[in-house]
Amino acid sequence: MVVKVLVVDDSGFFRRRVSEILSADSNIQVVGTATNGKEAIDQALALKPDVITMDYEMPMMDGITAVRHIMQRCPTPVLMFSSLTHEGARVTLDALDAGAVDFLPKNFEDISRNPEKVKQMLCEKVHSISRSNRGSFRASAPTSTPTPTPTPTPTPAPVATPSAPSTFGRPVPASRPAVAPARTPVSSAASPKRKAYKLVAIGTSTGGPVALQRVLTQLPANFPAPIVLIQHMPAAFTKAFAERLDKLCRISVKEAEDGDILRPGLALLAPGGKQMMIDGRGAVKILPGDERLNYKPCVDITFGSAAKSYGDKVLAVVLTGMGADGREGARLLKQGGSAIWAQDEASCVIYGMPMAIVKADLADAVYSLDDIGKHLVEACL
C-alpha cells in the first residue's frame, strides 16, 4: 500500500530534498507540502495524508501548535525533525507530548553528504509510523495516584556479576533452570501479585517518552524499588528527557552515570549512545555504545545484566516500540524466575516490542498503558 505523506517546513530547500527522498520510494507518495503550521492543518484536513513530516520552528504557527490542532481535528502520525541540541531535545519532547509519534535529526550536512543513508532512515521511519495506532495519539497528561503509607524496603542482596554483551547485542545466556511451561498472560482486569522486587526495569522505543511519563507520574515518592529505564534515544536527548521526568514525577529521575547506585524512589535513564548494565552490588556500569549493536542503549543488554544480578527479584516491563529489543533479555529474566509485563496492543503507538514478548510466551501480564503505573504500585508496595 502506498503511504501518502505531507511535508511541512518553512525552508524551500528542505521541503524539496525531503520530497525528493521520499518520492524515490515507489511505495511513498508526497501528496502535498506546507510552509507553516497553519497551512499544515489545512492540508492535513484536505489531503488526509497517512504521515506528516513536521519542522518545529516556522512562521505564523510553530510545529508543536500545529501538531496539537492536527491531533484534535484529524489524528495523523507525525514525524518531527529536530536539532541534536539540548534545546532541540526539549522542543522535540514537547512535540511528542503534543501527539507526534517519532522524530529524526534535522541535519542538512548529512542530507548533502550521505543521501543513501538519509533516504533509508527517512523512508523506514515513514513506513513504520504509517502503521502506528492512531487511537494512542493524545497529549500526555500526568495522572495522580494517592501516596500509600510507606513500607520498609529490603536492601538488595548480591546475586552474581553481570555478563558482558555478546558481539551481536544479546546478553550472554547465564546458567539457569529450564523455563516453566508458557502461561496465558493475565488481562488488564487482574491485579498483580505483590512481591519484594529489588528492581523494576522498563524498556521502550517509539512512543516511549510519553508512555514513560504516564507510567512514572503515577508512582509515589516512597516507591520501594529502584527503577532503570531504557529508551531508544540519541545521546543529546536523554539528559533533557531525564530532567523533564524529574520535574513531573514524585520519584527522582536522572540520566545514569557510571558508578551510580540503585536506590528506592530513583529511576536511572540509560544514556543515549551507550549501554547500561547492573552489577550484584546495585551499581550501574555505563559502557561505550558498540557500533555492532543496533540499539544504543539496548534493552536486551540491561535486562540481561539484571537477570544475572537479581535472579527472580526483577519486575520487567516492555512498552511501545518498533522491533523486538528486550525479548532476549526478558527470556533470561524469565529463566531466572522474574516477572515480565507487556503493554497491550490497543494502547501502544507501535505494537512491536510488546508483541515480541507476548508471542514468545514471556509475558506474565498484559496491561493497558494507563494501568501499568497503578499496578506497579500494587505489586511493589
Coordinates of C-alpha atoms in Angstrom, one line a residue:
M1 CA 0.0 0.0 0.0
V2 CA 1.3 3.5 -0.9
V3 CA 1.9 5.8 2.0
K4 CA 0.7 9.3 1.4
V5 CA 2.9 12.0 3.0
L6 CA 2.5 15.7 3.7
V7 CA 5.9 17.6 4.0
V8 CA 5.8 20.6 6.3
D9 CA 8.8 23.0 6.5
D10 CA 9.4 26.7 6.0
S11 CA 12.7 26.0 4.2
G12 CA 12.1 25.5 0.4
F13 CA 15.4 23.6 0.2
F14 CA 14.4 21.2 2.9
R15 CA 10.9 20.7 1.5
R16 CA 12.3 19.8 -1.9
R17 CA 15.0 17.5 -0.6
V18 CA 12.6 15.6 1.8
S19 CA 10.1 15.3 -1.1
E20 CA 12.7 14.0 -3.5
I21 CA 14.0 11.4 -1.0
L22 CA 10.5 10.2 -0.2
S23 CA 9.3 10.2 -3.8
A24 CA 12.2 7.9 -4.7
D25 CA 10.5 5.2 -2.8
S26 CA 7.8 3.7 -5.1
N27 CA 5.6 2.9 -2.0
I28 CA 5.6 6.6 -0.8
Q29 CA 3.7 9.4 -2.4
V30 CA 4.2 13.1 -1.4
V31 CA 0.7 14.4 -1.7
G32 CA 1.4 18.0 -0.6
T33 CA 3.7 20.5 1.1
A34 CA 3.2 23.3 3.6
T35 CA 5.3 26.2 4.7
N36 CA 3.9 26.8 8.2
G37 CA 1.7 25.2 10.9
K38 CA -1.5 26.8 9.7
E39 CA -1.0 25.5 6.2
A40 CA -0.2 22.1 7.7
I41 CA -3.5 21.9 9.4
D42 CA -5.4 23.0 6.3
Q43 CA -3.5 20.5 4.1
A44 CA -4.0 17.7 6.6
L45 CA -7.7 18.2 6.6
A46 CA -7.9 18.5 2.8
L47 CA -5.5 15.8 1.8
K48 CA -5.8 13.3 4.7
P49 CA -2.2 12.0 4.5
D50 CA -1.1 8.8 6.1
V51 CA 2.0 10.6 7.6
I52 CA 3.1 14.2 8.1
T53 CA 6.8 15.3 8.4
M54 CA 7.0 18.4 10.5
D55 CA 9.5 21.1 11.3
Y56 CA 9.0 22.8 14.7
E57 CA 10.3 26.4 14.0
M58 CA 8.1 28.1 11.4
P59 CA 6.4 31.5 10.9
M60 CA 2.7 32.1 11.6
M61 CA 2.3 28.8 13.6
D62 CA 5.1 26.6 15.0
G63 CA 5.1 22.8 14.6
I64 CA 4.1 21.9 18.1
T65 CA 1.0 24.0 18.0
A66 CA 0.2 22.5 14.6
V67 CA 0.6 19.0 16.0
R68 CA -1.9 19.7 18.8
H69 CA -4.5 21.0 16.4
I70 CA -4.0 18.1 14.0
M71 CA -4.4 15.6 16.8
Q72 CA -7.6 17.2 17.8
R73 CA -9.1 17.5 14.3
C74 CA -7.7 14.7 12.2
P75 CA -5.2 12.5 14.2
T76 CA -2.3 11.6 11.9
P77 CA 1.1 10.1 12.6
V78 CA 3.6 13.0 12.7
L79 CA 7.4 12.6 12.3
M80 CA 9.2 15.7 13.7
F81 CA 12.5 17.0 12.5
S82 CA 14.7 18.2 15.3
S83 CA 18.2 19.6 16.0
L84 CA 20.6 17.5 18.1
T85 CA 20.9 20.1 20.9
H86 CA 19.6 20.4 24.4
E87 CA 17.0 23.0 23.2
G88 CA 16.2 20.7 20.2
A89 CA 15.6 17.9 22.6
R90 CA 13.3 20.0 24.8
V91 CA 11.2 21.1 21.8
T92 CA 11.1 17.6 20.4
L93 CA 9.8 16.2 23.7
D94 CA 7.1 18.9 23.7
A95 CA 6.1 17.8 20.2
L96 CA 5.9 14.1 21.4
D97 CA 3.8 15.3 24.3
A98 CA 1.5 17.1 21.8
G99 CA 1.0 13.8 19.9
A100 CA 3.9 13.4 17.5
V101 CA 4.9 9.8 17.0
D102 CA 8.6 10.0 16.4
F103 CA 11.5 12.2 15.4
L104 CA 14.6 12.4 13.2
P105 CA 17.6 14.8 13.5
K106 CA 17.4 17.6 11.0
N107 CA 20.9 17.7 9.6
F108 CA 21.4 19.5 6.3
E109 CA 25.0 18.3 6.0
D110 CA 24.0 14.6 6.2
I111 CA 21.4 15.2 3.5
S112 CA 24.0 16.6 1.2
R113 CA 26.9 14.1 2.0
N114 CA 25.1 10.8 2.6
P115 CA 21.9 10.8 0.7
E116 CA 21.5 7.0 0.6
K117 CA 21.7 6.6 4.4
V118 CA 19.3 9.5 4.9
K119 CA 16.9 8.0 2.3
Q120 CA 16.9 4.6 4.0
M121 CA 16.4 6.1 7.5
L122 CA 13.7 8.5 6.5
C123 CA 11.7 6.1 4.4
E124 CA 11.9 3.4 7.1
K125 CA 10.6 5.8 9.6
V126 CA 7.7 6.9 7.4
H127 CA 6.7 3.3 6.6
S128 CA 6.8 2.2 10.2
I129 CA 4.9 5.2 11.7
S130 CA 2.3 4.9 9.0
R131 CA 1.3 1.7 10.7
S132 CA 1.1 3.2 14.2
N133 CA -2.0 3.1 16.3
R134 CA -3.9 6.4 15.8
G135 CA -6.1 5.7 18.9
S136 CA -3.0 6.3 21.0
F137 CA -2.4 9.8 19.7
R138 CA -3.2 12.1 22.6
A139 CA -1.2 14.6 24.6
S140 CA 0.3 13.2 27.7
A141 CA -1.5 14.2 30.9
P142 CA 0.2 13.3 34.2
T143 CA -2.1 11.5 36.4
S144 CA -2.2 11.4 40.2
T145 CA -2.1 8.4 42.5
P146 CA -2.7 8.7 46.2
T147 CA 0.5 8.1 48.1
P148 CA 0.3 4.9 50.0
T149 CA 1.7 4.5 53.5
P150 CA 5.5 3.8 53.3
T151 CA 6.6 0.2 53.9
P152 CA 10.1 -1.0 54.8
T153 CA 12.2 -1.8 51.7
P154 CA 14.6 -4.7 51.8
T155 CA 18.2 -4.0 50.8
P156 CA 19.1 -5.7 47.5
A157 CA 21.4 -8.6 48.1
P158 CA 24.2 -9.5 45.6
V159 CA 23.4 -12.5 43.4
A160 CA 26.0 -12.6 40.7
T161 CA 28.2 -10.4 38.4
P162 CA 26.6 -9.3 35.1
S163 CA 27.8 -10.9 31.9
A164 CA 29.3 -8.8 29.1
P165 CA 27.2 -8.3 25.9
S166 CA 27.7 -10.6 23.1
T167 CA 29.1 -9.4 19.7
F168 CA 25.6 -9.2 18.3
G169 CA 23.9 -7.2 21.0
R170 CA 22.4 -10.0 23.1
P171 CA 23.5 -10.7 26.6
V172 CA 25.5 -13.9 27.1
P173 CA 23.0 -16.5 28.5
A174 CA 23.6 -17.5 32.1
S175 CA 23.2 -20.9 33.5
R176 CA 19.6 -21.0 34.7
P177 CA 16.8 -23.6 35.3
A178 CA 14.7 -24.6 32.4
V179 CA 11.8 -22.2 31.5
A180 CA 8.5 -23.1 33.0
P181 CA 5.7 -24.0 30.7
A182 CA 4.2 -21.0 29.0
R183 CA 1.2 -19.5 30.7
T184 CA -1.6 -17.3 29.3
P185 CA -0.8 -13.7 30.4
V186 CA -3.3 -12.2 32.7
S187 CA -5.5 -9.4 31.4
S188 CA -5.6 -5.8 32.5
A189 CA -8.6 -6.7 34.7
A190 CA -6.4 -8.8 37.1
S191 CA -4.3 -7.2 39.8
P192 CA -0.7 -8.3 40.1
K193 CA 0.8 -10.4 42.9
R194 CA 2.7 -8.4 45.5
K195 CA 6.4 -9.2 45.8
A196 CA 9.5 -7.7 47.3
Y197 CA 11.1 -6.8 44.0
K198 CA 14.6 -5.5 44.1
L199 CA 14.5 -3.8 40.7
V200 CA 11.9 -2.6 38.2
A201 CA 13.3 -2.4 34.6
I202 CA 11.4 -0.7 31.9
G203 CA 12.3 -0.8 28.2
T204 CA 10.7 1.1 25.3
S205 CA 11.3 2.8 21.9
T206 CA 8.8 4.6 19.6
G207 CA 6.1 6.2 21.7
G208 CA 8.2 5.6 24.8
P209 CA 8.8 9.2 26.0
V210 CA 5.1 9.8 26.5
A211 CA 4.4 6.2 27.7
L212 CA 7.2 6.5 30.4
Q213 CA 5.8 9.8 31.5
R214 CA 2.3 8.3 32.0
V215 CA 3.7 5.4 34.0
L216 CA 6.2 7.2 36.2
T217 CA 3.9 10.1 37.2
Q218 CA 1.6 7.5 38.9
L219 CA 4.4 6.4 41.3
P220 CA 4.5 7.8 44.8
A221 CA 7.7 9.3 46.2
N222 CA 8.1 6.3 48.6
F223 CA 8.1 3.7 45.8
P224 CA 10.2 1.0 47.3
A225 CA 12.1 -0.4 44.3
P226 CA 14.9 1.1 42.3
I227 CA 14.0 1.6 38.6
V228 CA 16.1 1.5 35.4
L229 CA 14.7 3.0 32.2
I230 CA 16.0 2.0 28.7
Q231 CA 14.6 4.3 26.0
H232 CA 15.9 4.2 22.4
M233 CA 17.1 7.9 22.1
P234 CA 20.1 9.9 20.8
A235 CA 22.8 10.9 23.2
A236 CA 21.8 14.6 23.0
F237 CA 18.3 13.9 24.2
T238 CA 18.5 11.6 27.3
K239 CA 19.7 14.2 29.7
A240 CA 16.9 16.6 28.8
F241 CA 14.4 13.8 29.0
A242 CA 15.5 12.7 32.4
E243 CA 15.3 16.4 33.6
R244 CA 11.8 16.6 32.2
L245 CA 10.7 13.4 34.0
D246 CA 12.3 14.5 37.3
K247 CA 10.2 17.7 37.2
L248 CA 7.0 15.9 36.5
C249 CA 7.3 12.9 38.8
R250 CA 7.2 12.4 42.6
I251 CA 10.1 9.9 42.3
S252 CA 13.5 11.2 41.3
V253 CA 14.8 10.7 37.8
K254 CA 18.3 11.2 36.4
E255 CA 20.4 10.2 33.4
A256 CA 22.5 7.3 34.6
E257 CA 26.2 7.8 35.1
D258 CA 28.9 5.1 35.6
G259 CA 29.0 4.2 39.3
D260 CA 25.5 5.3 40.2
I261 CA 23.9 3.2 43.0
L262 CA 20.4 1.9 42.6
R263 CA 18.1 3.1 45.4
P264 CA 14.3 3.1 46.1
G265 CA 12.4 6.0 44.6
L266 CA 15.1 6.7 42.0
A267 CA 14.8 6.0 38.3
L268 CA 18.0 5.9 36.2
L269 CA 17.7 6.5 32.5
A270 CA 20.2 4.8 30.2
P271 CA 22.3 7.5 28.4
G272 CA 21.8 7.7 24.7
G273 CA 24.6 6.2 22.5
K274 CA 25.8 3.9 25.4
Q275 CA 24.9 0.7 27.2
M276 CA 23.8 0.4 30.8
M277 CA 24.5 -2.7 32.9
I278 CA 23.8 -3.5 36.6
D279 CA 26.0 -5.5 39.0
G280 CA 25.1 -7.5 42.0
R281 CA 26.1 -4.7 44.4
G282 CA 23.4 -2.5 42.9
A283 CA 25.9 -0.3 41.0
V284 CA 25.4 0.9 37.4
K285 CA 28.0 0.4 34.8
I286 CA 27.9 2.6 31.6
L287 CA 29.7 1.1 28.6
P288 CA 30.5 2.7 25.2
G289 CA 27.9 2.0 22.6
D290 CA 29.3 -0.8 20.4
E291 CA 28.8 0.1 16.7
R292 CA 27.9 -3.6 16.0
L293 CA 24.8 -3.2 18.2
N294 CA 21.6 -1.9 16.6
Y295 CA 20.4 -0.1 19.7
K296 CA 22.4 2.2 21.9
P297 CA 21.0 1.9 24.6
C298 CA 19.8 -1.7 24.2
V299 CA 17.0 -3.2 26.4
D300 CA 18.4 -6.7 26.0
I301 CA 21.8 -5.7 27.5
T302 CA 20.3 -4.1 30.6
F303 CA 17.7 -6.8 31.1
G304 CA 20.3 -9.5 30.7
S305 CA 22.6 -7.9 33.3
A306 CA 19.6 -7.6 35.7
A307 CA 18.9 -11.3 35.3
K308 CA 22.4 -12.2 36.3
S309 CA 22.4 -9.8 39.3
Y310 CA 18.9 -10.1 40.8
G311 CA 17.6 -13.6 39.8
D312 CA 13.9 -13.7 40.5
K313 CA 13.6 -10.3 42.1
V314 CA 13.1 -8.2 38.9
L315 CA 9.9 -6.9 37.5
A316 CA 10.5 -6.0 33.8
V317 CA 8.1 -4.0 31.7
V318 CA 8.2 -3.7 27.9
L319 CA 6.3 -0.7 26.5
T320 CA 5.5 0.5 23.0
G321 CA 8.2 0.4 20.3
M322 CA 9.4 -1.0 17.0
G323 CA 11.3 -4.2 16.7
A324 CA 11.9 -6.9 19.3
D325 CA 14.6 -5.4 21.6
G326 CA 14.0 -6.7 25.1
R327 CA 12.8 -10.1 24.1
E328 CA 16.1 -12.0 24.7
G329 CA 16.8 -10.1 27.9
A330 CA 13.3 -10.9 29.0
R331 CA 13.9 -14.5 28.2
L332 CA 16.9 -14.5 30.6
L333 CA 14.8 -12.8 33.3
K334 CA 12.0 -15.3 32.9
Q335 CA 14.5 -18.2 33.2
G336 CA 15.6 -16.8 36.5
G337 CA 12.0 -16.5 37.8
S338 CA 11.5 -12.8 37.3
A339 CA 8.2 -11.3 36.2
I340 CA 7.6 -9.8 32.8
W341 CA 4.8 -7.4 31.8
A342 CA 3.9 -6.1 28.4
Q343 CA 1.8 -3.1 27.2
D344 CA -1.3 -4.1 25.4
E345 CA -1.8 -3.5 21.7
A346 CA -4.7 -1.1 22.0
S347 CA -2.6 1.5 24.0
C348 CA 0.7 1.1 22.1
V349 CA 1.8 3.6 19.5
I350 CA 3.8 0.8 17.8
Y351 CA 2.9 -2.8 18.9
G352 CA 6.3 -4.3 18.1
M353 CA 8.4 -4.8 21.3
P354 CA 5.5 -5.8 23.5
M355 CA 4.2 -8.1 20.7
A356 CA 7.6 -9.9 20.6
I357 CA 7.3 -10.5 24.4
V358 CA 3.7 -11.9 24.1
K359 CA 4.5 -14.1 21.0
A360 CA 7.5 -15.6 22.8
D361 CA 5.2 -16.6 25.7
L362 CA 7.2 -14.5 28.1
A363 CA 4.5 -12.1 29.4
D364 CA 3.1 -12.8 32.9
A365 CA 0.7 -9.9 32.4
V366 CA -0.5 -7.6 29.6
Y367 CA -1.8 -4.2 30.8
S368 CA -3.1 -1.0 29.2
L369 CA -0.6 1.8 29.5
D370 CA -2.8 3.8 31.9
D371 CA -3.0 0.8 34.2
I372 CA 0.7 0.0 34.4
G373 CA 1.6 2.6 36.9
K374 CA -1.1 1.7 39.4
H375 CA -0.2 -2.0 39.0
L376 CA 3.4 -1.3 39.7
V377 CA 2.3 0.4 43.0
E378 CA 0.1 -2.7 43.8
A379 CA 2.9 -5.1 43.0
C380 CA 5.7 -3.4 44.9
L381 CA 4.2 -1.6 47.9

